[in-house]
Coordinates of C-alpha atoms in Angstrom, one line a residue:
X1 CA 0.0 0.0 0.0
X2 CA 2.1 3.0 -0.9
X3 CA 2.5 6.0 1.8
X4 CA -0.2 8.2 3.1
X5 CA 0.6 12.1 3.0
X6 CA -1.1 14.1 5.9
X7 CA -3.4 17.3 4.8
X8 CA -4.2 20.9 5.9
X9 CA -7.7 21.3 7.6
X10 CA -10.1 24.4 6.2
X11 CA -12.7 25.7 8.3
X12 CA -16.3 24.8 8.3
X13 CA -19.6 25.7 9.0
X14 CA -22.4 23.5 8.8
X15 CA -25.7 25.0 6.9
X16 CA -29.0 25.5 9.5
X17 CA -31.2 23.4 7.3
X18 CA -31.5 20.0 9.3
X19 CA -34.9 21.4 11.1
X20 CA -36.7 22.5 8.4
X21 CA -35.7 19.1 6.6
X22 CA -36.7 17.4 9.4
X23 CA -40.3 18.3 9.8
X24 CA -40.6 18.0 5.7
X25 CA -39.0 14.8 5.1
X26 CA -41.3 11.6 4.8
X27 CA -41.5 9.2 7.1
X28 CA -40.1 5.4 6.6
X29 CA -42.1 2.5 6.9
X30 CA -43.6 1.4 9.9
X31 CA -41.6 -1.9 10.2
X32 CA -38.0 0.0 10.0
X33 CA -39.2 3.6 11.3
X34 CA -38.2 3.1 15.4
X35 CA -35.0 1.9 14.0
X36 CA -34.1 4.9 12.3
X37 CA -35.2 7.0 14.9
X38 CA -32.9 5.3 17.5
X39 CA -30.0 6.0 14.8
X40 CA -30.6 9.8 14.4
X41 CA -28.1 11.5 16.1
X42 CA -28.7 14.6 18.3
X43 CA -26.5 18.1 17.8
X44 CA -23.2 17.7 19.9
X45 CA -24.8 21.9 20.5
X46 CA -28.2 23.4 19.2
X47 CA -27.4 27.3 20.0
X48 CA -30.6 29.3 21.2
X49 CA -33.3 31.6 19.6
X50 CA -32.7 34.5 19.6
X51 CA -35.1 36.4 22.0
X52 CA -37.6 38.1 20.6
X53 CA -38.5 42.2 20.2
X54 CA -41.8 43.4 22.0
X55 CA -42.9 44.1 18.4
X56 CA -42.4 40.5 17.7
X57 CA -44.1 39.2 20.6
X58 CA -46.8 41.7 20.2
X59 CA -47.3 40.5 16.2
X60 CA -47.5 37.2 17.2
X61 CA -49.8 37.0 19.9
X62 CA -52.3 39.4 18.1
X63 CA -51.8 37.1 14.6
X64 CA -50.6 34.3 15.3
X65 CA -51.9 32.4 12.3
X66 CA -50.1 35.0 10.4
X67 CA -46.8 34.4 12.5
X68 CA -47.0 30.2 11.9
X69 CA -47.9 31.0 8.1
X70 CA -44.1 33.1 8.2
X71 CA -42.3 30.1 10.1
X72 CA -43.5 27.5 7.7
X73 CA -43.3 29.7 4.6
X74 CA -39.0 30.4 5.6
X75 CA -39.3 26.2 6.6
X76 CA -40.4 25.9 2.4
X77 CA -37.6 28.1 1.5
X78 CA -34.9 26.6 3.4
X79 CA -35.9 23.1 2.0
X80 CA -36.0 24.4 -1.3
X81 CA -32.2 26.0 -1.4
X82 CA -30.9 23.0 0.2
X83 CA -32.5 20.7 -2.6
X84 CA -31.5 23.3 -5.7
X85 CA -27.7 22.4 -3.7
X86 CA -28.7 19.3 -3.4
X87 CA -29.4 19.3 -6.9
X88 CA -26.2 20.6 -8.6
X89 CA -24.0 19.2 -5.9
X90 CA -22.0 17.0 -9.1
X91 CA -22.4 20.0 -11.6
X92 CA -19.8 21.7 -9.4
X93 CA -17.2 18.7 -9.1
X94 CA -18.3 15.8 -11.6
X95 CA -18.8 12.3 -9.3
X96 CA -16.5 9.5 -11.3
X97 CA -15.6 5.8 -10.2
X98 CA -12.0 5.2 -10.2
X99 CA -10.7 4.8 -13.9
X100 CA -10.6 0.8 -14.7
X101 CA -13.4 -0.3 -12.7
X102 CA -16.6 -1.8 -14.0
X103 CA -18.1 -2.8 -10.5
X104 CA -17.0 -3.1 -6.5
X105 CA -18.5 -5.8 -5.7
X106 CA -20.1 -9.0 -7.0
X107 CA -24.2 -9.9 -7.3
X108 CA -26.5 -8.7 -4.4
X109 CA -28.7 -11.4 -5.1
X110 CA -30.9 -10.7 -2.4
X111 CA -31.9 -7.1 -2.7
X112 CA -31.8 -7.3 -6.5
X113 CA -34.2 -10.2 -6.8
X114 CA -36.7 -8.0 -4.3
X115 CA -36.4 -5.3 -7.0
X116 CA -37.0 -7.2 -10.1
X117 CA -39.8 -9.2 -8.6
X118 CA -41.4 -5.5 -6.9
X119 CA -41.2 -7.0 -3.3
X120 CA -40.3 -4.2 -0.6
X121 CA -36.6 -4.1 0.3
X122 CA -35.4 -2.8 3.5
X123 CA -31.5 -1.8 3.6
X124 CA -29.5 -1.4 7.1
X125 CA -26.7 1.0 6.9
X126 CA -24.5 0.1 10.1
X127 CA -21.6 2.1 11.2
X128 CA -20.7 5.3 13.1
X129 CA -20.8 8.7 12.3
X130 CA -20.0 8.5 8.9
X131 CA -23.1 6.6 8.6
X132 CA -25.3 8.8 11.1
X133 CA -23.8 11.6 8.6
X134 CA -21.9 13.9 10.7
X135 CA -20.4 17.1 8.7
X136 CA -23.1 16.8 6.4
X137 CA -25.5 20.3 6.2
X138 CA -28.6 18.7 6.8
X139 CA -30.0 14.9 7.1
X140 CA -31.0 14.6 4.0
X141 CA -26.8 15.0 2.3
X142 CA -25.9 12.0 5.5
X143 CA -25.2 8.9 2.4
X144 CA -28.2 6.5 3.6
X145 CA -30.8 9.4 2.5
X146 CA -29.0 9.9 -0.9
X147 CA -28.6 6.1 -1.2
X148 CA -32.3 6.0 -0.5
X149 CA -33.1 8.8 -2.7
X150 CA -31.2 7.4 -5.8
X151 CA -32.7 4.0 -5.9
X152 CA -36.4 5.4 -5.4
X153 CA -35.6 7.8 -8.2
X154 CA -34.3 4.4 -10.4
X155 CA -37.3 2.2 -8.9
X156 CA -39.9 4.4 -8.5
X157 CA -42.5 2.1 -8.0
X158 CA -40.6 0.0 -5.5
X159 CA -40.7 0.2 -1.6
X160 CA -37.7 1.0 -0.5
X161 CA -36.3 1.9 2.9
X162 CA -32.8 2.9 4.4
X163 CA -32.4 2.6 8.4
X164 CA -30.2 4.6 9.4
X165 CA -28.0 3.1 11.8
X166 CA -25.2 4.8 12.7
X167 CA -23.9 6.0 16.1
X168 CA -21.6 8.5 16.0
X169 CA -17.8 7.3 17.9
X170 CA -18.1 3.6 18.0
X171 CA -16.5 0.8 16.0
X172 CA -17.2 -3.2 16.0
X173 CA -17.2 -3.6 20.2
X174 CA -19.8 -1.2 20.4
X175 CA -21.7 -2.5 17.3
X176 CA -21.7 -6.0 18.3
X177 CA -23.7 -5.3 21.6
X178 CA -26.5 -3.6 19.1
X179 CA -26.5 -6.0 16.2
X180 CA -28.8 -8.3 17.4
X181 CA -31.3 -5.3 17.6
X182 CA -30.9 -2.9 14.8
X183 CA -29.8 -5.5 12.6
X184 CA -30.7 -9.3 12.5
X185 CA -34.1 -8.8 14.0
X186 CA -35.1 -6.2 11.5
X187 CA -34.3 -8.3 9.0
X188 CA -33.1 -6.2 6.1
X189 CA -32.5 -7.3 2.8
X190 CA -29.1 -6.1 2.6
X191 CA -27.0 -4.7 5.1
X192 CA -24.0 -1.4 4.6
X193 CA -21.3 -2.3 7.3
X194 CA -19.3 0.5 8.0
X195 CA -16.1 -0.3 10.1
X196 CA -13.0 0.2 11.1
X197 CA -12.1 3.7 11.0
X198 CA -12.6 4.3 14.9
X199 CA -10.4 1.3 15.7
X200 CA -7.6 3.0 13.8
X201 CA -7.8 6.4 15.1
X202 CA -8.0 4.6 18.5
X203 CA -4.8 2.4 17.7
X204 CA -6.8 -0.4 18.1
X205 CA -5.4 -3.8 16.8
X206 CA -7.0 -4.3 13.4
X207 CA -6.9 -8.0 13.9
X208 CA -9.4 -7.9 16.6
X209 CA -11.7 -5.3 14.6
X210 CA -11.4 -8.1 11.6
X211 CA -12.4 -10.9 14.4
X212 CA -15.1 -8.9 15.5
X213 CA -16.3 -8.4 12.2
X214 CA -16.1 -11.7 10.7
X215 CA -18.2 -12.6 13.6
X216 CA -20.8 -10.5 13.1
X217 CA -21.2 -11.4 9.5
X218 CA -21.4 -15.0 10.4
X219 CA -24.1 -13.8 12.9
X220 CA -26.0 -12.0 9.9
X221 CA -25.5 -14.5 7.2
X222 CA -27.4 -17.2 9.9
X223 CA -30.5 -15.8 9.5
X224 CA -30.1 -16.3 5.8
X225 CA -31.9 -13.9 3.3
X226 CA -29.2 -11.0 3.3
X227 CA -26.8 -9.6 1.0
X228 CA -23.7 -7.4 3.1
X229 CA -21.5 -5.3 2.1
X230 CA -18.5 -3.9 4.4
X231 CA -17.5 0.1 4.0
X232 CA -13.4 0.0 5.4
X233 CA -12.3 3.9 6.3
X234 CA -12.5 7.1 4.5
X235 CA -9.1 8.8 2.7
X236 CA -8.7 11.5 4.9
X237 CA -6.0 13.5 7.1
X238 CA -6.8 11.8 10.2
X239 CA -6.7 8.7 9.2
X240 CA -3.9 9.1 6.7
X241 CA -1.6 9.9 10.3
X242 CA -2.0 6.5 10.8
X243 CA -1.0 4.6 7.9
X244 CA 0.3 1.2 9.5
X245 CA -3.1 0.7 11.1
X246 CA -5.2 2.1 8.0
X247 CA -3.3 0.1 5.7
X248 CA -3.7 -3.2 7.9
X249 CA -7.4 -2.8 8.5
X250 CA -8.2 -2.1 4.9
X251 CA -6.4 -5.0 3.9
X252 CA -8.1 -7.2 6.4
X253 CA -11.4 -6.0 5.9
X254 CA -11.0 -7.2 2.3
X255 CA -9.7 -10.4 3.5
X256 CA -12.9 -10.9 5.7
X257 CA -15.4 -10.4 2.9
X258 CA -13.2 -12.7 0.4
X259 CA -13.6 -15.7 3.4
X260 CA -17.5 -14.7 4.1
X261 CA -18.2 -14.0 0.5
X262 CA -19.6 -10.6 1.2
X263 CA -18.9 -7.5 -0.7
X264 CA -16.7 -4.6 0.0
X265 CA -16.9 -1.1 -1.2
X266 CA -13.2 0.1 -1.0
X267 CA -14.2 3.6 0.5
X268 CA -10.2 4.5 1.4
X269 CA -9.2 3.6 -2.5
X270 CA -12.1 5.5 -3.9
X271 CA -11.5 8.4 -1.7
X272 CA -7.7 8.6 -2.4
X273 CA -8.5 8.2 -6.0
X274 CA -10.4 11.1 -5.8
X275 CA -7.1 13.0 -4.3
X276 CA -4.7 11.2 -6.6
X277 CA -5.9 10.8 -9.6
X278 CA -8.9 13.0 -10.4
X279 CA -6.7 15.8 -8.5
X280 CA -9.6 17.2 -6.1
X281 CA -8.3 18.8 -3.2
X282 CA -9.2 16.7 0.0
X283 CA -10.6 19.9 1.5
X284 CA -13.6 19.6 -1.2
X285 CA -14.2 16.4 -0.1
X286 CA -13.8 16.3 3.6
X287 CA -14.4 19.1 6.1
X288 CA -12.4 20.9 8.8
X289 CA -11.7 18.6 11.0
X290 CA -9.4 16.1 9.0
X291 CA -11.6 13.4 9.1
X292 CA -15.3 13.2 8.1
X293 CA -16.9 13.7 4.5
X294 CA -18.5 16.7 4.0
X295 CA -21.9 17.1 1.2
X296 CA -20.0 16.2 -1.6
X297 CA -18.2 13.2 -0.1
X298 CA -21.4 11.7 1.3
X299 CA -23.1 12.3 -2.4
X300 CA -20.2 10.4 -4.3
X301 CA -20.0 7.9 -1.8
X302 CA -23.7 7.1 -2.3
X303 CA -24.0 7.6 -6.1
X304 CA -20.9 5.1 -6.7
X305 CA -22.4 2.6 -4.3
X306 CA -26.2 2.9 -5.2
X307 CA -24.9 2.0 -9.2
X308 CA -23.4 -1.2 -7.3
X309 CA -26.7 -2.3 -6.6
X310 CA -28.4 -1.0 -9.6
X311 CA -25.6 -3.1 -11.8
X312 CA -26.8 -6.0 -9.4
X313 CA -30.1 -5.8 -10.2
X314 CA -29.3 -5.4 -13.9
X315 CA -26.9 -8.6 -14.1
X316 CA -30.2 -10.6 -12.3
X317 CA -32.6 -9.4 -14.8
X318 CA -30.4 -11.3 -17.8
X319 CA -29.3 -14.2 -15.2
X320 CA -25.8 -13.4 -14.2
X321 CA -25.2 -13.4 -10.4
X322 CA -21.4 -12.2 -9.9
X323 CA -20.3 -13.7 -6.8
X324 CA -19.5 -11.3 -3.9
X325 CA -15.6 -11.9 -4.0
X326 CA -15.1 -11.1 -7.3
X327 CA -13.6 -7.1 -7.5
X328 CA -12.1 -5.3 -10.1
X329 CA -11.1 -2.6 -8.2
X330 CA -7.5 -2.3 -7.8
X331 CA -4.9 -1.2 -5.5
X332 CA -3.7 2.6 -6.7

Protein backbone atom coordinates (compact mmCIF):
# COMPACT_ATOMS: atom_id res chain seq x y z
CA UNK A 1 0.00 0.00 0.00
CA UNK A 2 2.08 3.03 -0.93
CA UNK A 3 2.51 5.98 1.76
CA UNK A 4 -0.21 8.20 3.07
CA UNK A 5 0.59 12.06 3.04
CA UNK A 6 -1.14 14.09 5.88
CA UNK A 7 -3.36 17.26 4.78
CA UNK A 8 -4.23 20.91 5.91
CA UNK A 9 -7.70 21.25 7.65
CA UNK A 10 -10.12 24.41 6.24
CA UNK A 11 -12.74 25.70 8.34
CA UNK A 12 -16.32 24.81 8.27
CA UNK A 13 -19.65 25.73 9.02
CA UNK A 14 -22.36 23.49 8.75
CA UNK A 15 -25.68 24.95 6.87
CA UNK A 16 -28.99 25.49 9.47
CA UNK A 17 -31.18 23.42 7.26
CA UNK A 18 -31.47 20.04 9.28
CA UNK A 19 -34.92 21.36 11.05
CA UNK A 20 -36.75 22.50 8.43
CA UNK A 21 -35.70 19.05 6.57
CA UNK A 22 -36.73 17.44 9.40
CA UNK A 23 -40.33 18.33 9.83
CA UNK A 24 -40.61 18.03 5.65
CA UNK A 25 -39.03 14.84 5.07
CA UNK A 26 -41.30 11.59 4.75
CA UNK A 27 -41.52 9.21 7.12
CA UNK A 28 -40.14 5.43 6.61
CA UNK A 29 -42.11 2.53 6.93
CA UNK A 30 -43.57 1.42 9.86
CA UNK A 31 -41.58 -1.94 10.24
CA UNK A 32 -37.98 0.02 10.04
CA UNK A 33 -39.24 3.56 11.31
CA UNK A 34 -38.16 3.06 15.43
CA UNK A 35 -34.95 1.92 14.05
CA UNK A 36 -34.12 4.92 12.33
CA UNK A 37 -35.17 6.97 14.94
CA UNK A 38 -32.88 5.31 17.51
CA UNK A 39 -30.01 6.00 14.78
CA UNK A 40 -30.57 9.78 14.41
CA UNK A 41 -28.06 11.49 16.10
CA UNK A 42 -28.68 14.59 18.31
CA UNK A 43 -26.47 18.10 17.79
CA UNK A 44 -23.21 17.70 19.88
CA UNK A 45 -24.79 21.91 20.49
CA UNK A 46 -28.23 23.38 19.17
CA UNK A 47 -27.45 27.31 20.00
CA UNK A 48 -30.60 29.32 21.17
CA UNK A 49 -33.32 31.60 19.63
CA UNK A 50 -32.74 34.45 19.56
CA UNK A 51 -35.12 36.40 22.01
CA UNK A 52 -37.61 38.14 20.64
CA UNK A 53 -38.50 42.16 20.23
CA UNK A 54 -41.77 43.36 22.01
CA UNK A 55 -42.94 44.11 18.41
CA UNK A 56 -42.43 40.50 17.66
CA UNK A 57 -44.06 39.24 20.64
CA UNK A 58 -46.77 41.67 20.20
CA UNK A 59 -47.33 40.55 16.20
CA UNK A 60 -47.54 37.15 17.18
CA UNK A 61 -49.75 37.03 19.93
CA UNK A 62 -52.32 39.42 18.10
CA UNK A 63 -51.80 37.12 14.65
CA UNK A 64 -50.65 34.29 15.34
CA UNK A 65 -51.89 32.43 12.32
CA UNK A 66 -50.11 35.01 10.43
CA UNK A 67 -46.76 34.44 12.51
CA UNK A 68 -47.04 30.15 11.93
CA UNK A 69 -47.88 31.00 8.11
CA UNK A 70 -44.15 33.10 8.19
CA UNK A 71 -42.30 30.05 10.15
CA UNK A 72 -43.53 27.47 7.66
CA UNK A 73 -43.32 29.73 4.58
CA UNK A 74 -39.00 30.37 5.57
CA UNK A 75 -39.26 26.15 6.58
CA UNK A 76 -40.36 25.89 2.36
CA UNK A 77 -37.59 28.09 1.52
CA UNK A 78 -34.90 26.60 3.40
CA UNK A 79 -35.92 23.11 2.02
CA UNK A 80 -35.98 24.42 -1.34
CA UNK A 81 -32.17 25.98 -1.44
CA UNK A 82 -30.91 23.03 0.17
CA UNK A 83 -32.50 20.71 -2.56
CA UNK A 84 -31.51 23.30 -5.67
CA UNK A 85 -27.73 22.42 -3.68
CA UNK A 86 -28.72 19.29 -3.42
CA UNK A 87 -29.37 19.31 -6.93
CA UNK A 88 -26.16 20.63 -8.56
CA UNK A 89 -24.00 19.17 -5.90
CA UNK A 90 -21.96 17.01 -9.13
CA UNK A 91 -22.38 20.00 -11.59
CA UNK A 92 -19.81 21.67 -9.37
CA UNK A 93 -17.25 18.69 -9.08
CA UNK A 94 -18.29 15.78 -11.55
CA UNK A 95 -18.78 12.33 -9.28
CA UNK A 96 -16.45 9.51 -11.25
CA UNK A 97 -15.64 5.82 -10.16
CA UNK A 98 -11.97 5.24 -10.16
CA UNK A 99 -10.73 4.79 -13.91
CA UNK A 100 -10.64 0.82 -14.71
CA UNK A 101 -13.38 -0.26 -12.66
CA UNK A 102 -16.60 -1.75 -13.98
CA UNK A 103 -18.12 -2.79 -10.50
CA UNK A 104 -16.97 -3.07 -6.52
CA UNK A 105 -18.48 -5.80 -5.73
CA UNK A 106 -20.12 -9.02 -7.01
CA UNK A 107 -24.24 -9.89 -7.26
CA UNK A 108 -26.49 -8.73 -4.36
CA UNK A 109 -28.72 -11.41 -5.12
CA UNK A 110 -30.94 -10.69 -2.41
CA UNK A 111 -31.88 -7.08 -2.67
CA UNK A 112 -31.77 -7.29 -6.46
CA UNK A 113 -34.19 -10.17 -6.80
CA UNK A 114 -36.69 -8.03 -4.27
CA UNK A 115 -36.42 -5.25 -6.98
CA UNK A 116 -37.01 -7.16 -10.12
CA UNK A 117 -39.79 -9.20 -8.60
CA UNK A 118 -41.38 -5.54 -6.86
CA UNK A 119 -41.20 -6.98 -3.31
CA UNK A 120 -40.30 -4.20 -0.59
CA UNK A 121 -36.57 -4.09 0.34
CA UNK A 122 -35.40 -2.75 3.49
CA UNK A 123 -31.47 -1.77 3.59
CA UNK A 124 -29.54 -1.36 7.06
CA UNK A 125 -26.73 1.05 6.86
CA UNK A 126 -24.54 0.12 10.08
CA UNK A 127 -21.64 2.12 11.19
CA UNK A 128 -20.71 5.27 13.12
CA UNK A 129 -20.82 8.70 12.30
CA UNK A 130 -20.04 8.52 8.86
CA UNK A 131 -23.09 6.55 8.65
CA UNK A 132 -25.29 8.84 11.14
CA UNK A 133 -23.80 11.62 8.58
CA UNK A 134 -21.86 13.86 10.68
CA UNK A 135 -20.40 17.06 8.67
CA UNK A 136 -23.14 16.80 6.39
CA UNK A 137 -25.53 20.27 6.21
CA UNK A 138 -28.56 18.69 6.78
CA UNK A 139 -29.97 14.90 7.13
CA UNK A 140 -31.00 14.63 3.98
CA UNK A 141 -26.83 15.04 2.25
CA UNK A 142 -25.94 12.01 5.45
CA UNK A 143 -25.18 8.93 2.37
CA UNK A 144 -28.15 6.53 3.58
CA UNK A 145 -30.77 9.41 2.50
CA UNK A 146 -28.97 9.94 -0.86
CA UNK A 147 -28.58 6.06 -1.25
CA UNK A 148 -32.30 6.03 -0.53
CA UNK A 149 -33.10 8.76 -2.69
CA UNK A 150 -31.16 7.35 -5.80
CA UNK A 151 -32.70 4.04 -5.90
CA UNK A 152 -36.35 5.35 -5.39
CA UNK A 153 -35.57 7.84 -8.17
CA UNK A 154 -34.35 4.41 -10.38
CA UNK A 155 -37.26 2.22 -8.86
CA UNK A 156 -39.88 4.41 -8.49
CA UNK A 157 -42.52 2.15 -8.02
CA UNK A 158 -40.64 0.03 -5.49
CA UNK A 159 -40.70 0.22 -1.64
CA UNK A 160 -37.67 1.01 -0.54
CA UNK A 161 -36.30 1.95 2.92
CA UNK A 162 -32.85 2.91 4.40
CA UNK A 163 -32.42 2.60 8.37
CA UNK A 164 -30.19 4.63 9.36
CA UNK A 165 -28.03 3.13 11.76
CA UNK A 166 -25.17 4.75 12.68
CA UNK A 167 -23.92 6.04 16.13
CA UNK A 168 -21.57 8.49 15.99
CA UNK A 169 -17.80 7.29 17.88
CA UNK A 170 -18.14 3.59 17.96
CA UNK A 171 -16.52 0.79 15.99
CA UNK A 172 -17.21 -3.20 16.03
CA UNK A 173 -17.15 -3.57 20.15
CA UNK A 174 -19.79 -1.22 20.43
CA UNK A 175 -21.71 -2.45 17.33
CA UNK A 176 -21.71 -5.99 18.30
CA UNK A 177 -23.68 -5.32 21.63
CA UNK A 178 -26.52 -3.62 19.11
CA UNK A 179 -26.49 -5.96 16.19
CA UNK A 180 -28.76 -8.29 17.38
CA UNK A 181 -31.35 -5.26 17.60
CA UNK A 182 -30.94 -2.89 14.80
CA UNK A 183 -29.85 -5.50 12.56
CA UNK A 184 -30.68 -9.30 12.53
CA UNK A 185 -34.12 -8.81 13.95
CA UNK A 186 -35.09 -6.16 11.48
CA UNK A 187 -34.25 -8.31 8.97
CA UNK A 188 -33.11 -6.22 6.07
CA UNK A 189 -32.47 -7.35 2.79
CA UNK A 190 -29.08 -6.09 2.60
CA UNK A 191 -26.95 -4.70 5.11
CA UNK A 192 -23.95 -1.42 4.63
CA UNK A 193 -21.29 -2.33 7.28
CA UNK A 194 -19.28 0.45 7.95
CA UNK A 195 -16.11 -0.29 10.07
CA UNK A 196 -12.99 0.17 11.10
CA UNK A 197 -12.14 3.69 11.03
CA UNK A 198 -12.57 4.30 14.90
CA UNK A 199 -10.44 1.32 15.74
CA UNK A 200 -7.59 3.01 13.75
CA UNK A 201 -7.83 6.36 15.10
CA UNK A 202 -8.01 4.62 18.53
CA UNK A 203 -4.75 2.40 17.74
CA UNK A 204 -6.82 -0.37 18.12
CA UNK A 205 -5.35 -3.82 16.85
CA UNK A 206 -6.96 -4.27 13.40
CA UNK A 207 -6.93 -8.04 13.94
CA UNK A 208 -9.35 -7.91 16.63
CA UNK A 209 -11.75 -5.35 14.58
CA UNK A 210 -11.39 -8.14 11.57
CA UNK A 211 -12.36 -10.91 14.36
CA UNK A 212 -15.11 -8.92 15.46
CA UNK A 213 -16.30 -8.43 12.18
CA UNK A 214 -16.11 -11.67 10.69
CA UNK A 215 -18.18 -12.62 13.63
CA UNK A 216 -20.82 -10.54 13.15
CA UNK A 217 -21.24 -11.43 9.53
CA UNK A 218 -21.41 -15.01 10.35
CA UNK A 219 -24.13 -13.76 12.92
CA UNK A 220 -26.01 -12.04 9.90
CA UNK A 221 -25.51 -14.51 7.24
CA UNK A 222 -27.45 -17.23 9.94
CA UNK A 223 -30.53 -15.75 9.46
CA UNK A 224 -30.15 -16.29 5.84
CA UNK A 225 -31.91 -13.93 3.26
CA UNK A 226 -29.19 -10.97 3.25
CA UNK A 227 -26.80 -9.60 0.98
CA UNK A 228 -23.74 -7.43 3.12
CA UNK A 229 -21.46 -5.32 2.13
CA UNK A 230 -18.46 -3.90 4.39
CA UNK A 231 -17.50 0.07 3.99
CA UNK A 232 -13.36 -0.04 5.43
CA UNK A 233 -12.27 3.94 6.29
CA UNK A 234 -12.45 7.07 4.50
CA UNK A 235 -9.13 8.82 2.73
CA UNK A 236 -8.69 11.50 4.89
CA UNK A 237 -6.00 13.53 7.06
CA UNK A 238 -6.85 11.82 10.25
CA UNK A 239 -6.74 8.66 9.22
CA UNK A 240 -3.89 9.09 6.65
CA UNK A 241 -1.58 9.91 10.28
CA UNK A 242 -1.98 6.55 10.78
CA UNK A 243 -1.01 4.58 7.91
CA UNK A 244 0.33 1.25 9.52
CA UNK A 245 -3.12 0.67 11.08
CA UNK A 246 -5.22 2.05 8.00
CA UNK A 247 -3.26 0.07 5.75
CA UNK A 248 -3.68 -3.21 7.89
CA UNK A 249 -7.42 -2.77 8.51
CA UNK A 250 -8.21 -2.06 4.87
CA UNK A 251 -6.37 -5.04 3.88
CA UNK A 252 -8.12 -7.18 6.44
CA UNK A 253 -11.39 -6.02 5.90
CA UNK A 254 -11.04 -7.15 2.29
CA UNK A 255 -9.71 -10.37 3.54
CA UNK A 256 -12.90 -10.93 5.71
CA UNK A 257 -15.36 -10.39 2.88
CA UNK A 258 -13.22 -12.65 0.44
CA UNK A 259 -13.61 -15.73 3.35
CA UNK A 260 -17.51 -14.65 4.11
CA UNK A 261 -18.22 -14.03 0.49
CA UNK A 262 -19.64 -10.55 1.18
CA UNK A 263 -18.94 -7.51 -0.73
CA UNK A 264 -16.67 -4.58 -0.03
CA UNK A 265 -16.90 -1.07 -1.24
CA UNK A 266 -13.20 0.13 -1.02
CA UNK A 267 -14.15 3.64 0.45
CA UNK A 268 -10.24 4.52 1.43
CA UNK A 269 -9.24 3.55 -2.46
CA UNK A 270 -12.12 5.49 -3.92
CA UNK A 271 -11.53 8.45 -1.73
CA UNK A 272 -7.74 8.64 -2.44
CA UNK A 273 -8.47 8.17 -6.01
CA UNK A 274 -10.40 11.12 -5.82
CA UNK A 275 -7.14 13.03 -4.34
CA UNK A 276 -4.71 11.17 -6.63
CA UNK A 277 -5.93 10.75 -9.58
CA UNK A 278 -8.92 13.01 -10.36
CA UNK A 279 -6.65 15.83 -8.45
CA UNK A 280 -9.65 17.21 -6.09
CA UNK A 281 -8.26 18.78 -3.23
CA UNK A 282 -9.17 16.70 -0.03
CA UNK A 283 -10.63 19.87 1.53
CA UNK A 284 -13.61 19.58 -1.17
CA UNK A 285 -14.24 16.35 -0.07
CA UNK A 286 -13.76 16.31 3.55
CA UNK A 287 -14.41 19.10 6.12
CA UNK A 288 -12.39 20.94 8.79
CA UNK A 289 -11.71 18.59 11.02
CA UNK A 290 -9.38 16.13 8.95
CA UNK A 291 -11.58 13.42 9.09
CA UNK A 292 -15.29 13.17 8.07
CA UNK A 293 -16.91 13.72 4.49
CA UNK A 294 -18.49 16.73 3.95
CA UNK A 295 -21.91 17.12 1.23
CA UNK A 296 -20.05 16.23 -1.65
CA UNK A 297 -18.22 13.24 -0.12
CA UNK A 298 -21.44 11.66 1.30
CA UNK A 299 -23.11 12.34 -2.43
CA UNK A 300 -20.23 10.42 -4.35
CA UNK A 301 -20.03 7.88 -1.77
CA UNK A 302 -23.66 7.11 -2.30
CA UNK A 303 -24.05 7.59 -6.06
CA UNK A 304 -20.95 5.15 -6.68
CA UNK A 305 -22.42 2.59 -4.32
CA UNK A 306 -26.24 2.88 -5.22
CA UNK A 307 -24.87 1.95 -9.19
CA UNK A 308 -23.43 -1.19 -7.31
CA UNK A 309 -26.70 -2.28 -6.63
CA UNK A 310 -28.45 -0.95 -9.58
CA UNK A 311 -25.62 -3.05 -11.85
CA UNK A 312 -26.76 -6.01 -9.38
CA UNK A 313 -30.05 -5.81 -10.16
CA UNK A 314 -29.25 -5.39 -13.88
CA UNK A 315 -26.90 -8.56 -14.13
CA UNK A 316 -30.23 -10.57 -12.32
CA UNK A 317 -32.57 -9.37 -14.83
CA UNK A 318 -30.42 -11.26 -17.81
CA UNK A 319 -29.28 -14.18 -15.22
CA UNK A 320 -25.83 -13.45 -14.17
CA UNK A 321 -25.23 -13.37 -10.45
CA UNK A 322 -21.45 -12.17 -9.90
CA UNK A 323 -20.32 -13.73 -6.81
CA UNK A 324 -19.47 -11.29 -3.93
CA UNK A 325 -15.63 -11.93 -3.97
CA UNK A 326 -15.15 -11.12 -7.32
CA UNK A 327 -13.58 -7.11 -7.50
CA UNK A 328 -12.14 -5.26 -10.11
CA UNK A 329 -11.09 -2.62 -8.22
CA UNK A 330 -7.51 -2.27 -7.82
CA UNK A 331 -4.92 -1.19 -5.48
CA UNK A 332 -3.69 2.58 -6.73
Amino acid sequence: MSSLRPFCLTTWLAAPAAAALLLLTPASPSHAQSHAAQATPAPAQTASPAPASPSQTTVAATNPAAEQRGIAARAIDKVKQVAKSAGDIFGRVPCLPPKGSSKAMGSLPHVANKLVAGQPVVIVAFGSSSTAGYGASSPDFNYPNRLAAQLRRQYPSADITVVNAGVGGEDAPEMMKRLQKEVIDVHPDMVIWQVGTNAVLRNLDPSDTAKLVENGISRIQAGGGTDIVLVDPQYSPAVNQRAESAGKMVKLLGKVAELRHVGIFPRFEVMRDWHETQSIPVESFVIADGLHMNDWGYACFAQLLGDDIIRSVGQIKIGVNVPADVRTYRPM
